[in-house]
mmCIF file with all atom_site columns, C-alpha atoms in Angstrom:
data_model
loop_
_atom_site.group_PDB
_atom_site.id
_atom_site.type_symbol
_atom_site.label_atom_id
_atom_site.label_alt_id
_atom_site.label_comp_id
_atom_site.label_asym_id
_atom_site.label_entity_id
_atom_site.label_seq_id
_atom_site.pdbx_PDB_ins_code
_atom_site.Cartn_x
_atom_site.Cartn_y
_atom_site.Cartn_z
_atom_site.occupancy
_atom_site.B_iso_or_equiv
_atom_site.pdbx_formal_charge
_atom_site.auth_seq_id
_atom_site.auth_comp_id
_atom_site.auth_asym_id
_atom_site.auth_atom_id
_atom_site.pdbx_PDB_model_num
ATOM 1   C CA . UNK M 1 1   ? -1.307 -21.763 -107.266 1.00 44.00 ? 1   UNK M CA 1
ATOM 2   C CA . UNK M 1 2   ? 0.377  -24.074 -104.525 1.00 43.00 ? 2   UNK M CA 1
ATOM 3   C CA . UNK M 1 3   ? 3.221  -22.388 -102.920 1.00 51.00 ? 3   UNK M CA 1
ATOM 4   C CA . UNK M 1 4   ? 5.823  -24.359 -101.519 1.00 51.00 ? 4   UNK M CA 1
ATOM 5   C CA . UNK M 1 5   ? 6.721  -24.351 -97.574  1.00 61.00 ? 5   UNK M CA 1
ATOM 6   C CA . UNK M 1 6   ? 9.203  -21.778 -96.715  1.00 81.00 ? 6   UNK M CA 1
ATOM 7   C CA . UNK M 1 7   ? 11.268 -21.572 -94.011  1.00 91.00 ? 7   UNK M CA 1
ATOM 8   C CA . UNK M 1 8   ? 13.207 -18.110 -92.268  1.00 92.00 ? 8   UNK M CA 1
ATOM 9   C CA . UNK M 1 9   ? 15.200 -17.625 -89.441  1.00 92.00 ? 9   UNK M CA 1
ATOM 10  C CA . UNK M 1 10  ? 14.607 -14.542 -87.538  1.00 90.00 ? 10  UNK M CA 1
ATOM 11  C CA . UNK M 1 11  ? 17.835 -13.192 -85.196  1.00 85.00 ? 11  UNK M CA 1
ATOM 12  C CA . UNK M 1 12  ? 17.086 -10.752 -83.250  1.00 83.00 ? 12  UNK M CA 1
ATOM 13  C CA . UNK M 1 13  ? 20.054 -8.091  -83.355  1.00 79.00 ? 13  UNK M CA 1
ATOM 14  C CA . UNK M 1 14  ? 18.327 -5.409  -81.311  1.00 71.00 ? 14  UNK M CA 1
ATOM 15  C CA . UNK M 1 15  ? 20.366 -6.296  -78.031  1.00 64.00 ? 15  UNK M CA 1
ATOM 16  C CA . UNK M 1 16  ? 23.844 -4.100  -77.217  1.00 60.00 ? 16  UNK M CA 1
ATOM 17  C CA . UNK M 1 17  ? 26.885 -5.972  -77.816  1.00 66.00 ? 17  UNK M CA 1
ATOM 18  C CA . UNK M 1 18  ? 26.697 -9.674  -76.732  1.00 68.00 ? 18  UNK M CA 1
ATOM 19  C CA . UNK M 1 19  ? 30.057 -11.850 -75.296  1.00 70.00 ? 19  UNK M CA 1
ATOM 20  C CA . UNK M 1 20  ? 31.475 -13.833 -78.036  1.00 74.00 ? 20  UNK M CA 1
ATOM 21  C CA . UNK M 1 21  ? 30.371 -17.304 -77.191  1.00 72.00 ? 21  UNK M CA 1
ATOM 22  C CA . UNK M 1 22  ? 26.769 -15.960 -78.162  1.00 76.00 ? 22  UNK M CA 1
ATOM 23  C CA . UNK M 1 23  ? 27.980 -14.657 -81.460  1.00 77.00 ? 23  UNK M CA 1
ATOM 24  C CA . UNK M 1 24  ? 29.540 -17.857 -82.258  1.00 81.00 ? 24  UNK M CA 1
ATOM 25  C CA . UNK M 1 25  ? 26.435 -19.570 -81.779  1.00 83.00 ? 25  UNK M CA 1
ATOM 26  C CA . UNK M 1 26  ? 24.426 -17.047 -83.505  1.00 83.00 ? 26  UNK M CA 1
ATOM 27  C CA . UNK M 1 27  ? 26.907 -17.529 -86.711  1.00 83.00 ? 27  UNK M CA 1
ATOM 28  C CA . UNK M 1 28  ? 26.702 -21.204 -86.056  1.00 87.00 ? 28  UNK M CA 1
ATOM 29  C CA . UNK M 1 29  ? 22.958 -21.211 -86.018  1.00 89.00 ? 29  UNK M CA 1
ATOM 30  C CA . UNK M 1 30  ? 22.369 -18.322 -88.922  1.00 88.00 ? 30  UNK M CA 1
ATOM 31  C CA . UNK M 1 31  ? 25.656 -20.938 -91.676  1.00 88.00 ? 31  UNK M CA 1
ATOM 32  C CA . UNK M 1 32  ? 23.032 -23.565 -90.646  1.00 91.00 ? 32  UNK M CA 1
ATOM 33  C CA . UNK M 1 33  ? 20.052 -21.620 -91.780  1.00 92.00 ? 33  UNK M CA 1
ATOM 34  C CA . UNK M 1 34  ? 22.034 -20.471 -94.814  1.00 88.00 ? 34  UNK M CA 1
ATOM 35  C CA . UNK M 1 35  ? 22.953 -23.986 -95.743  1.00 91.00 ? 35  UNK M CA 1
ATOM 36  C CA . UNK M 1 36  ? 19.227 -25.490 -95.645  1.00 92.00 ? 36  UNK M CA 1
ATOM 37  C CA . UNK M 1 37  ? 18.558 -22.200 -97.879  1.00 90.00 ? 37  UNK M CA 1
ATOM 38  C CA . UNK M 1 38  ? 16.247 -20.645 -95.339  1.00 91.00 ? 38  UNK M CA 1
ATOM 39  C CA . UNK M 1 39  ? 15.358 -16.800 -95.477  1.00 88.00 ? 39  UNK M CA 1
ATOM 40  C CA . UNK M 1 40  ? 17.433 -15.339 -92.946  1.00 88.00 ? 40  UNK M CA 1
ATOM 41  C CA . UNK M 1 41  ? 16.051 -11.933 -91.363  1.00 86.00 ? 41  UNK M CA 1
ATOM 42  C CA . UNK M 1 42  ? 18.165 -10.463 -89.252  1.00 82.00 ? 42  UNK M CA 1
ATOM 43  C CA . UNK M 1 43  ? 16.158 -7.704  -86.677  1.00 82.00 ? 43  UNK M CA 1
ATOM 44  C CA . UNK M 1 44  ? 17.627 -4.454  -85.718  1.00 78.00 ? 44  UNK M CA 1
ATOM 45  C CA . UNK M 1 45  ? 16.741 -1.398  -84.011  1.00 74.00 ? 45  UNK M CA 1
ATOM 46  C CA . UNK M 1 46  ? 16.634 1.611   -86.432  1.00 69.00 ? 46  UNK M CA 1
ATOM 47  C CA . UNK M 1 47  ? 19.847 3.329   -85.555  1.00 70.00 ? 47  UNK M CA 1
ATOM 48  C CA . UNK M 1 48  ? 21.896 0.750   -84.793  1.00 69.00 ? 48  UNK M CA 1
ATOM 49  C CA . UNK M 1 49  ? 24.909 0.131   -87.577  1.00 68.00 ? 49  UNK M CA 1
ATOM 50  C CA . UNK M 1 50  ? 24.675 -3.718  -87.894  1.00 65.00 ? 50  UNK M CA 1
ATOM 51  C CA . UNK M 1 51  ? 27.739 -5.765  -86.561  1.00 64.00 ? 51  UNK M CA 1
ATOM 52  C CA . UNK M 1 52  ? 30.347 -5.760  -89.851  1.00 64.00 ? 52  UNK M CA 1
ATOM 53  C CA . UNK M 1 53  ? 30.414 -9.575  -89.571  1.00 63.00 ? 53  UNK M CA 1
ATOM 54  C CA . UNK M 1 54  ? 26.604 -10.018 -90.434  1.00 65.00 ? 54  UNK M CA 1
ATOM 55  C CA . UNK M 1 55  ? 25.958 -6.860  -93.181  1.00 58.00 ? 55  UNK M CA 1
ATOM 56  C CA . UNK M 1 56  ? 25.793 -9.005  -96.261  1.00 58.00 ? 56  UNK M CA 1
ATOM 57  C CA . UNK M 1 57  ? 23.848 -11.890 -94.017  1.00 61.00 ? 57  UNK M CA 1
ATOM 58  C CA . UNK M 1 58  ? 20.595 -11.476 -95.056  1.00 63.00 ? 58  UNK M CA 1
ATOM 59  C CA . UNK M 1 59  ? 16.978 -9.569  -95.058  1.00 67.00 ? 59  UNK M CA 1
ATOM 60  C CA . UNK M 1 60  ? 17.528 -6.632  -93.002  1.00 65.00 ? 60  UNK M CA 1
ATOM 61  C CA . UNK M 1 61  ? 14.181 -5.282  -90.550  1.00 70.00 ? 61  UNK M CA 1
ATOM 62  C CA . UNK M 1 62  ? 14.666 -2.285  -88.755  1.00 69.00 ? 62  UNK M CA 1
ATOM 63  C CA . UNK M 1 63  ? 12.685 -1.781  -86.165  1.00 66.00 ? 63  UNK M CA 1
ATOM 64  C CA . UNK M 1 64  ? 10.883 1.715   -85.732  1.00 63.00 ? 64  UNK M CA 1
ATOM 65  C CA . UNK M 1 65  ? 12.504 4.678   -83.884  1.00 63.00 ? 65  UNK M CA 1
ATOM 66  C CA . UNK M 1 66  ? 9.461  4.851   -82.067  1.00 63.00 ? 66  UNK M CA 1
ATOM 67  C CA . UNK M 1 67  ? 9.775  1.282   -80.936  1.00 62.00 ? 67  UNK M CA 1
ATOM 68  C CA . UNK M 1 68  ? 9.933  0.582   -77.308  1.00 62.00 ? 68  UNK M CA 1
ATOM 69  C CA . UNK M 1 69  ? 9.467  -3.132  -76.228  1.00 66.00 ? 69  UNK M CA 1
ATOM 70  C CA . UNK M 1 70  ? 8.601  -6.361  -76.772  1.00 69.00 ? 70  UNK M CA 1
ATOM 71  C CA . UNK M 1 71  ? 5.017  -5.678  -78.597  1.00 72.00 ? 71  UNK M CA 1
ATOM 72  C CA . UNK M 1 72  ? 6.765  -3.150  -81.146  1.00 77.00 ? 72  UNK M CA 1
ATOM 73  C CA . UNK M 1 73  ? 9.050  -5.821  -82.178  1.00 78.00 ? 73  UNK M CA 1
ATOM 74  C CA . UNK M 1 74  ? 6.374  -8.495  -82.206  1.00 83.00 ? 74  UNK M CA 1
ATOM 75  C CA . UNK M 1 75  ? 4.360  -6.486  -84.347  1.00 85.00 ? 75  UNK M CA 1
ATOM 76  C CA . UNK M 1 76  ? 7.505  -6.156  -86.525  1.00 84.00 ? 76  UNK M CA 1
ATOM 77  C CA . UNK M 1 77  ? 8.246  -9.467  -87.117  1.00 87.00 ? 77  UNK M CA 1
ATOM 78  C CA . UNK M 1 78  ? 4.515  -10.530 -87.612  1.00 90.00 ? 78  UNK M CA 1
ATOM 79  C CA . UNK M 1 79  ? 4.375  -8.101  -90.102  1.00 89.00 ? 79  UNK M CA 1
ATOM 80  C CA . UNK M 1 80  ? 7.349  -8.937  -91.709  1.00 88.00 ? 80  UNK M CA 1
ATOM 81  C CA . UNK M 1 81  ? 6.177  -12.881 -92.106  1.00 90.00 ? 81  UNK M CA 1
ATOM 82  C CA . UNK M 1 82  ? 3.104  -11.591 -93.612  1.00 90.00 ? 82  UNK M CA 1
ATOM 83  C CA . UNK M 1 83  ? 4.886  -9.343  -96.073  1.00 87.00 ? 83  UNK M CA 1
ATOM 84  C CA . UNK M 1 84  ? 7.109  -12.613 -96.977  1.00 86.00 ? 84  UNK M CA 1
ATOM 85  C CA . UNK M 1 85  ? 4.509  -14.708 -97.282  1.00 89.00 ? 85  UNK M CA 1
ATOM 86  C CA . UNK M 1 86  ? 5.801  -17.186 -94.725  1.00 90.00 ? 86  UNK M CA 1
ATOM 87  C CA . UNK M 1 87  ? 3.806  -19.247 -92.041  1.00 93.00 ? 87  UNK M CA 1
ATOM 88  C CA . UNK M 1 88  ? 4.922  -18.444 -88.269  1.00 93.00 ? 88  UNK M CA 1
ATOM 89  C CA . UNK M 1 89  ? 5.177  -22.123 -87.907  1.00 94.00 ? 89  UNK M CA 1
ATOM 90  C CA . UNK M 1 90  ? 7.951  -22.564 -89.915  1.00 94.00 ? 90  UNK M CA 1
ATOM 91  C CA . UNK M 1 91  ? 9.644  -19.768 -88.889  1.00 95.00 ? 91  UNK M CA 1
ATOM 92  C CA . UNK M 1 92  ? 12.541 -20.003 -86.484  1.00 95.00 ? 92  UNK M CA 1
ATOM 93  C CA . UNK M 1 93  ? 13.949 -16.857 -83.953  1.00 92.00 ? 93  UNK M CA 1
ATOM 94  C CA . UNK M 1 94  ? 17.162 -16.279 -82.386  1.00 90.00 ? 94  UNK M CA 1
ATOM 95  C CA . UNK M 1 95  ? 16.526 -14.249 -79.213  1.00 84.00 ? 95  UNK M CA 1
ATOM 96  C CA . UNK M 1 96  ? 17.749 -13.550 -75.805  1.00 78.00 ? 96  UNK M CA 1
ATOM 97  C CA . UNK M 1 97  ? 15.003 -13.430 -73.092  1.00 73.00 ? 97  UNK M CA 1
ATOM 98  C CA . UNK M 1 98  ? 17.448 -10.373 -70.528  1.00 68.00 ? 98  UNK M CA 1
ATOM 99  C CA . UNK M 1 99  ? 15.580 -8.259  -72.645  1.00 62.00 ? 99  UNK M CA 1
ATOM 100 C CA . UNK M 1 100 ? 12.538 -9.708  -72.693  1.00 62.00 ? 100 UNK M CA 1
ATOM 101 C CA . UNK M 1 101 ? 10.315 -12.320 -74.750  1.00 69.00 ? 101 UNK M CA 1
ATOM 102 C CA . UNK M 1 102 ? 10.975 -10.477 -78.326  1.00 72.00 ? 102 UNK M CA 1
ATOM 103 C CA . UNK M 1 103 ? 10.160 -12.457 -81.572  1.00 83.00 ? 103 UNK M CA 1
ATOM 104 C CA . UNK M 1 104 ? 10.388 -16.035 -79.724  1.00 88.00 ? 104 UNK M CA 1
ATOM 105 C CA . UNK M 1 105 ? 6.691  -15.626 -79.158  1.00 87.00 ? 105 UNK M CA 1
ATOM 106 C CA . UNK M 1 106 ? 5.203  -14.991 -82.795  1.00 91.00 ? 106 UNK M CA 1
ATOM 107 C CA . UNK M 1 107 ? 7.560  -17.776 -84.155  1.00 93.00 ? 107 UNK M CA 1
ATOM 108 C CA . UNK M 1 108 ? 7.249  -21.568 -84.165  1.00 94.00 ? 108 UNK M CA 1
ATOM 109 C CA . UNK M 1 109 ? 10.721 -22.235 -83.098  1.00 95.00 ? 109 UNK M CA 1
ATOM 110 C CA . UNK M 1 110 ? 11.935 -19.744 -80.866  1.00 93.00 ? 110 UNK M CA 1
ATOM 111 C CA . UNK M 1 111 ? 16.061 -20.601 -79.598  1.00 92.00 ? 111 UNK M CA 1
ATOM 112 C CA . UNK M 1 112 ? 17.211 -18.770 -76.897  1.00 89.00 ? 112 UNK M CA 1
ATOM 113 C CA . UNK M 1 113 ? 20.677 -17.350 -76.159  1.00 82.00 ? 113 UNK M CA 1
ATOM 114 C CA . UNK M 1 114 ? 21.264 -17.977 -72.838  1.00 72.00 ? 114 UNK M CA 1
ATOM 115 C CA . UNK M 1 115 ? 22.498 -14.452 -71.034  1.00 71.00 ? 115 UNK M CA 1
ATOM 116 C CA . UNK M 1 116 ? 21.699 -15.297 -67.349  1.00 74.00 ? 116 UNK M CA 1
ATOM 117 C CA . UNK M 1 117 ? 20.492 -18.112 -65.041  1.00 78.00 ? 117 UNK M CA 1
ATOM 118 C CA . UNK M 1 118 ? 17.039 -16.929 -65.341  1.00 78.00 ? 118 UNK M CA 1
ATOM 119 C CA . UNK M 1 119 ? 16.830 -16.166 -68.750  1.00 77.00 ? 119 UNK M CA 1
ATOM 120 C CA . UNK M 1 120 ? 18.029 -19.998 -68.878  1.00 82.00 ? 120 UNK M CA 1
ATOM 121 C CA . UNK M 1 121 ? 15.457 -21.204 -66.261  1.00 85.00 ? 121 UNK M CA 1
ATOM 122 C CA . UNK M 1 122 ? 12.634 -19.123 -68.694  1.00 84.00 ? 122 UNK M CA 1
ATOM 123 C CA . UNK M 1 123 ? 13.577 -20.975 -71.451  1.00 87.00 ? 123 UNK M CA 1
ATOM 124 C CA . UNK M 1 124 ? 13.025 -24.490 -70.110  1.00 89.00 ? 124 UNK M CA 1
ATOM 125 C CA . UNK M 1 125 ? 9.987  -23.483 -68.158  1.00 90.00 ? 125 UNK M CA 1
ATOM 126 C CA . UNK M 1 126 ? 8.481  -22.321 -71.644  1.00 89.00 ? 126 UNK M CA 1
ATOM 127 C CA . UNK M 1 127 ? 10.042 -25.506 -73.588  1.00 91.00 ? 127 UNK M CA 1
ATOM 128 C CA . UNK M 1 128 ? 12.273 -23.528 -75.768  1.00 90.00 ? 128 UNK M CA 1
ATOM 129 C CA . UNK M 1 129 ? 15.175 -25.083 -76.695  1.00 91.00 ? 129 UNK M CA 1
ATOM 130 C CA . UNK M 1 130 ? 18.818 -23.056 -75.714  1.00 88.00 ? 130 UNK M CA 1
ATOM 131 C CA . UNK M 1 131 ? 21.309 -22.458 -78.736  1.00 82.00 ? 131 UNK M CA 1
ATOM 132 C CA . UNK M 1 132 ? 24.411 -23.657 -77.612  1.00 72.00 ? 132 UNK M CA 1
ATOM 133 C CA . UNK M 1 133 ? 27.940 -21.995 -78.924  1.00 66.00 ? 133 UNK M CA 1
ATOM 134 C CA . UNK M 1 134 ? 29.458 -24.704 -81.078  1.00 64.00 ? 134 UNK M CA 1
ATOM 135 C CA . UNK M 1 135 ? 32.520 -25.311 -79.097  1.00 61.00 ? 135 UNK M CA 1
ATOM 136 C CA . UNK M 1 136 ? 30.042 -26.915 -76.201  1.00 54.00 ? 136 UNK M CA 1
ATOM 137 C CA . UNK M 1 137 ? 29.163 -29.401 -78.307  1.00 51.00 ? 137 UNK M CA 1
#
Protein backbone atom coordinates (compact mmCIF):
# COMPACT_ATOMS: atom_id res chain seq x y z
CA UNK A 1 0.00 0.00 0.00
CA UNK A 2 1.90 3.31 -1.06
CA UNK A 3 1.99 5.74 1.70
CA UNK A 4 2.26 9.20 0.93
CA UNK A 5 5.42 11.47 2.06
CA UNK A 6 4.93 12.99 5.37
CA UNK A 7 6.44 15.70 6.76
CA UNK A 8 6.91 16.78 10.93
CA UNK A 9 8.55 19.38 12.59
CA UNK A 10 10.29 18.50 15.70
CA UNK A 11 10.90 21.66 18.41
CA UNK A 12 12.79 20.89 20.89
CA UNK A 13 11.21 22.42 24.21
CA UNK A 14 13.60 20.77 26.65
CA UNK A 15 15.73 24.08 27.14
CA UNK A 16 14.79 26.57 30.38
CA UNK A 17 13.07 29.60 29.40
CA UNK A 18 14.40 31.18 26.14
CA UNK A 19 14.40 35.37 25.41
CA UNK A 20 11.47 36.24 23.38
CA UNK A 21 12.96 36.87 20.01
CA UNK A 22 13.55 32.95 19.99
CA UNK A 23 9.97 32.25 20.84
CA UNK A 24 8.81 34.43 18.15
CA UNK A 25 10.71 32.58 15.75
CA UNK A 26 9.85 29.30 17.13
CA UNK A 27 5.93 30.37 16.71
CA UNK A 28 6.88 31.76 13.37
CA UNK A 29 8.53 28.58 12.27
CA UNK A 30 5.97 25.94 14.16
CA UNK A 31 2.26 28.63 12.09
CA UNK A 32 4.52 27.73 9.10
CA UNK A 33 4.65 24.06 9.78
CA UNK A 34 0.98 24.18 10.77
CA UNK A 35 0.01 25.86 7.57
CA UNK A 36 1.82 23.27 5.10
CA UNK A 37 -0.14 20.66 7.47
CA UNK A 38 3.03 19.11 8.80
CA UNK A 39 3.00 16.92 12.08
CA UNK A 40 4.27 19.13 14.61
CA UNK A 41 6.04 17.34 17.72
CA UNK A 42 6.91 19.42 20.16
CA UNK A 43 9.89 17.70 22.70
CA UNK A 44 9.87 18.15 26.37
CA UNK A 45 11.56 16.95 29.33
CA UNK A 46 9.21 14.86 31.57
CA UNK A 47 8.48 17.32 34.30
CA UNK A 48 8.47 20.28 32.67
CA UNK A 49 4.71 22.01 32.37
CA UNK A 50 4.81 23.06 28.65
CA UNK A 51 4.83 26.92 27.93
CA UNK A 52 0.75 27.88 27.99
CA UNK A 53 1.25 29.41 24.52
CA UNK A 54 2.16 26.00 22.80
CA UNK A 55 -0.26 23.27 24.95
CA UNK A 56 -2.80 22.72 22.23
CA UNK A 57 0.27 22.95 19.47
CA UNK A 58 0.72 19.64 18.67
CA UNK A 59 2.14 15.87 19.38
CA UNK A 60 3.54 16.07 22.72
CA UNK A 61 7.09 13.67 23.53
CA UNK A 62 8.27 13.69 26.86
CA UNK A 63 11.42 12.81 27.31
CA UNK A 64 12.33 10.19 30.13
CA UNK A 65 13.07 11.21 33.77
CA UNK A 66 16.00 9.25 33.43
CA UNK A 67 17.15 11.23 30.45
CA UNK A 68 20.39 13.00 30.63
CA UNK A 69 21.84 14.35 27.28
CA UNK A 70 21.96 14.56 23.90
CA UNK A 71 21.82 10.56 23.08
CA UNK A 72 18.59 10.17 25.39
CA UNK A 73 16.87 12.68 23.35
CA UNK A 74 18.20 11.35 20.07
CA UNK A 75 17.00 8.10 20.88
CA UNK A 76 13.66 9.83 21.64
CA UNK A 77 13.05 11.42 18.64
CA UNK A 78 14.30 8.43 16.45
CA UNK A 79 11.95 6.49 18.13
CA UNK A 80 9.28 8.72 17.87
CA UNK A 81 9.72 8.98 13.77
CA UNK A 82 9.60 5.32 13.74
CA UNK A 83 6.45 5.10 15.82
CA UNK A 84 4.92 7.82 13.23
CA UNK A 85 5.93 6.24 10.45
CA UNK A 86 7.85 9.20 9.08
CA UNK A 87 11.27 9.26 7.16
CA UNK A 88 14.12 11.37 9.06
CA UNK A 89 14.61 13.04 5.79
CA UNK A 90 11.63 14.79 5.76
CA UNK A 91 11.62 15.63 9.08
CA UNK A 92 12.54 19.10 10.24
CA UNK A 93 13.97 20.14 14.13
CA UNK A 94 13.94 23.26 15.96
CA UNK A 95 16.92 23.21 18.35
CA UNK A 96 19.40 25.30 20.10
CA UNK A 97 23.02 23.95 20.00
CA UNK A 98 24.03 25.91 24.12
CA UNK A 99 22.78 22.76 25.08
CA UNK A 100 24.17 20.67 22.83
CA UNK A 101 23.47 18.92 19.30
CA UNK A 102 19.84 17.46 20.42
CA UNK A 103 17.42 16.24 17.63
CA UNK A 104 19.25 18.42 14.77
CA UNK A 105 21.33 15.34 14.19
CA UNK A 106 18.66 12.46 13.55
CA UNK A 107 16.62 14.94 11.36
CA UNK A 108 17.03 16.03 7.73
CA UNK A 109 16.53 19.64 8.37
CA UNK A 110 17.83 20.63 11.53
CA UNK A 111 17.24 24.94 12.22
CA UNK A 112 19.04 26.29 14.85
CA UNK A 113 18.09 29.02 17.35
CA UNK A 114 20.87 31.01 17.66
CA UNK A 115 21.69 31.49 21.70
CA UNK A 116 25.41 32.51 21.48
CA UNK A 117 28.22 33.37 19.01
CA UNK A 118 29.35 29.89 19.03
CA UNK A 119 26.33 28.14 18.94
CA UNK A 120 25.97 30.49 15.70
CA UNK A 121 29.53 29.73 14.39
CA UNK A 122 28.41 25.65 14.97
CA UNK A 123 25.66 26.06 12.92
CA UNK A 124 27.37 27.36 9.78
CA UNK A 125 30.36 25.16 10.25
CA UNK A 126 27.80 22.13 10.13
CA UNK A 127 25.61 23.86 7.20
CA UNK A 128 22.54 24.22 9.22
CA UNK A 129 20.57 26.90 8.42
CA UNK A 130 19.72 29.65 11.59
CA UNK A 131 15.88 30.40 12.22
CA UNK A 132 15.64 33.91 12.26
CA UNK A 133 12.81 35.82 14.56
CA UNK A 134 10.41 37.26 12.01
CA UNK A 135 10.91 40.84 12.78
CA UNK A 136 14.70 40.41 11.19
CA UNK A 137 13.38 39.75 8.16
Amino acid sequence: MFRPMRRAAFFDLAHPRRPVHEDAALDHALAGHRAEGDLVVLVVDAHRRLPERLSAEGTLVRLPPSATGDLDKCATVVEAMARLCIDPASCFGYGDLCTGTGLLGVVGNPRVIACSADSSRLARERGWPLLVPPSAV
